[in-house]
C-alpha atoms as a PDB file:
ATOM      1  CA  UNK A   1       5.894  35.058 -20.770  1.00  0.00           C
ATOM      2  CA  UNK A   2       5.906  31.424 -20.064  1.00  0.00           C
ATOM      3  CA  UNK A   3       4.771  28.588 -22.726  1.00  0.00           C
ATOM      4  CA  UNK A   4       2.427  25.567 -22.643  1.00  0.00           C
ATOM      5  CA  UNK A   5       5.127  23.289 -21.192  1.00  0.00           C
ATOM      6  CA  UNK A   6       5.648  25.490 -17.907  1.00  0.00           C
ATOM      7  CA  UNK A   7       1.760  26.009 -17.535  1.00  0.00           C
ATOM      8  CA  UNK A   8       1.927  22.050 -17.978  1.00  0.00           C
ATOM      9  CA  UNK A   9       4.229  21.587 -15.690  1.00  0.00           C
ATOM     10  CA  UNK A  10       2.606  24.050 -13.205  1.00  0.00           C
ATOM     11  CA  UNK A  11      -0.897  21.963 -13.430  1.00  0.00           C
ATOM     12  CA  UNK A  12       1.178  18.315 -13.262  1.00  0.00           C
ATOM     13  CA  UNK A  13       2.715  19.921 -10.155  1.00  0.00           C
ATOM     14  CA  UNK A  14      -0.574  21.143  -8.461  1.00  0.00           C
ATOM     15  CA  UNK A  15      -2.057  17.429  -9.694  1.00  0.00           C
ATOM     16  CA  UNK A  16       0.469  15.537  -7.397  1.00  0.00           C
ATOM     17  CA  UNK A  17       0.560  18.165  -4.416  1.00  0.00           C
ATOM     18  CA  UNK A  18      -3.377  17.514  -4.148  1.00  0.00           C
ATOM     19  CA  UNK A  19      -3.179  13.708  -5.103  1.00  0.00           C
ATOM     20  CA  UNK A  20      -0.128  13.265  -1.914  1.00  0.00           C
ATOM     21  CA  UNK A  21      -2.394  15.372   0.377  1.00  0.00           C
ATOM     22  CA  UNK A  22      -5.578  13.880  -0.175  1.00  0.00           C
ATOM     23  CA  UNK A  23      -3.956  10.357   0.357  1.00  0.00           C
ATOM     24  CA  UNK A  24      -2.467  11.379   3.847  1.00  0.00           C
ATOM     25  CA  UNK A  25      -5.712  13.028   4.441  1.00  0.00           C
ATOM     26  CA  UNK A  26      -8.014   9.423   3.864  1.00  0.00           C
ATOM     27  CA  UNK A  27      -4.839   7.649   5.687  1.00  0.00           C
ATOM     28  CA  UNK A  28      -5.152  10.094   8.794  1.00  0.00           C
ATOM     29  CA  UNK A  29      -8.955   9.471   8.836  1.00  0.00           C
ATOM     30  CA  UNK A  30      -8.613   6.067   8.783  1.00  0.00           C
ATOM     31  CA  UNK A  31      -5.758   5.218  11.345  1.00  0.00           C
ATOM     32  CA  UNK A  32      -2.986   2.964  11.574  1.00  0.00           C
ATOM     33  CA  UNK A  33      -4.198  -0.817  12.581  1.00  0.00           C
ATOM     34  CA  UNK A  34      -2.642  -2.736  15.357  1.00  0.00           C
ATOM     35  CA  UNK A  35      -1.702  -5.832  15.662  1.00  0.00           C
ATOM     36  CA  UNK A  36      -0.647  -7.999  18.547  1.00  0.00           C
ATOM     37  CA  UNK A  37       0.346 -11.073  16.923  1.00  0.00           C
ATOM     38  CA  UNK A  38       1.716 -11.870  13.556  1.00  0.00           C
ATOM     39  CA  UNK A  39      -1.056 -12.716  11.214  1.00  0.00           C
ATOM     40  CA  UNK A  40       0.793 -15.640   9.724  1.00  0.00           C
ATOM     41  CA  UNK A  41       2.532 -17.377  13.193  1.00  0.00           C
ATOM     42  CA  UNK A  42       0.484 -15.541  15.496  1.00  0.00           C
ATOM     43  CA  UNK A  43       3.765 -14.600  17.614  1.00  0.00           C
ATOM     44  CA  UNK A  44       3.777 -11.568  19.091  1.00  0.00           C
ATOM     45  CA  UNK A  45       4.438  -8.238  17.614  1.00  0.00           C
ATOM     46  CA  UNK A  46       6.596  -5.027  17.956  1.00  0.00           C
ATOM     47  CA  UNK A  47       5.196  -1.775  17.320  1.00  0.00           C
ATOM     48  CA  UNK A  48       1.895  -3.185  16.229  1.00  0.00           C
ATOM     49  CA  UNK A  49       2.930  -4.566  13.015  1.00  0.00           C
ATOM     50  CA  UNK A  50       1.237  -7.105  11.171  1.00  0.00           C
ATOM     51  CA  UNK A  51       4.167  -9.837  11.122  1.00  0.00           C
ATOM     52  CA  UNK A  52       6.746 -10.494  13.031  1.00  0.00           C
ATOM     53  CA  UNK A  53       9.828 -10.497  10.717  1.00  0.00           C
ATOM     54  CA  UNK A  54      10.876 -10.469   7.470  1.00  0.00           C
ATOM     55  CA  UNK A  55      10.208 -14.082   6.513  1.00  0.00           C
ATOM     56  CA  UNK A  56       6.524 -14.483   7.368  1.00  0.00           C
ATOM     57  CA  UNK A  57       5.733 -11.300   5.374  1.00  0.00           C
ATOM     58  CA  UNK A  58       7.472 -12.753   2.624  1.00  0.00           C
ATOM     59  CA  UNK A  59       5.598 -16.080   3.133  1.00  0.00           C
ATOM     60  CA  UNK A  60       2.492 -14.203   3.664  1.00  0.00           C
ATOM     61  CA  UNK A  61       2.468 -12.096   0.438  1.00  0.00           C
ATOM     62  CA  UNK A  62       3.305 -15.714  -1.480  1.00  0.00           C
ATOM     63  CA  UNK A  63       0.705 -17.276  -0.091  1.00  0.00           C
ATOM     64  CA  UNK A  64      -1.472 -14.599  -1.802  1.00  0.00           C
ATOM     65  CA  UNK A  65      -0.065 -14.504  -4.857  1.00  0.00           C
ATOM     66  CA  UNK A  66      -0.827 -18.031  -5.156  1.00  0.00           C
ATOM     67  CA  UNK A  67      -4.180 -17.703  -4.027  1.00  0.00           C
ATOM     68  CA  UNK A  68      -4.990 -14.747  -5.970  1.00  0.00           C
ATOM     69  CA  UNK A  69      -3.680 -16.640  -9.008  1.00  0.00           C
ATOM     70  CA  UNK A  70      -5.385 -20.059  -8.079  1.00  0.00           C
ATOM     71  CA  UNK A  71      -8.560 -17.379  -7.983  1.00  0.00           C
ATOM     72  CA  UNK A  72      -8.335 -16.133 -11.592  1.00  0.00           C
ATOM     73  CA  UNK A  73      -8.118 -19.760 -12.737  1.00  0.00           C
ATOM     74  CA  UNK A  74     -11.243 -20.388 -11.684  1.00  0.00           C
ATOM     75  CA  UNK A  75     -12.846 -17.540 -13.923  1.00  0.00           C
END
């Protein structure tokens, strides 16, 4: 006879199985984006990714932290 914690543990379980297959259901429907030129340099790309190395990811995701906290100043 099992107890409350393996019936929890059984739903938790069937929770995250769903929760990982609806998420690479929505990302199969929507595709995988290509891009031909860095979004920051606009040098080209391998593989379709969005930036070209390392550093202008980094610089890119810095540049919107500081805008995204610039934009809650505002408020």
């Amino acid at each position: 006879m099992s107890d409350f914690i393996d019936e929890t543990d059984a739903r938790e379980q069937f929770v995250l199985n769903a929760s990982i297959q609806n998420a690479r259901d929505r990302a199969a429907a929507v595709g995988q984006k290509w891009f031909k030129s860095c979004q920051l340099c606009s040098d080209p790309t391998v593989d379709g990714a969005a930036y070209c190395d390392d550093d202008c990811l980094i610089e890119a995701r810095r540049e919107r932290a500081v805008r995204d906290k610039q934009f809650a100043q505002r408020r």
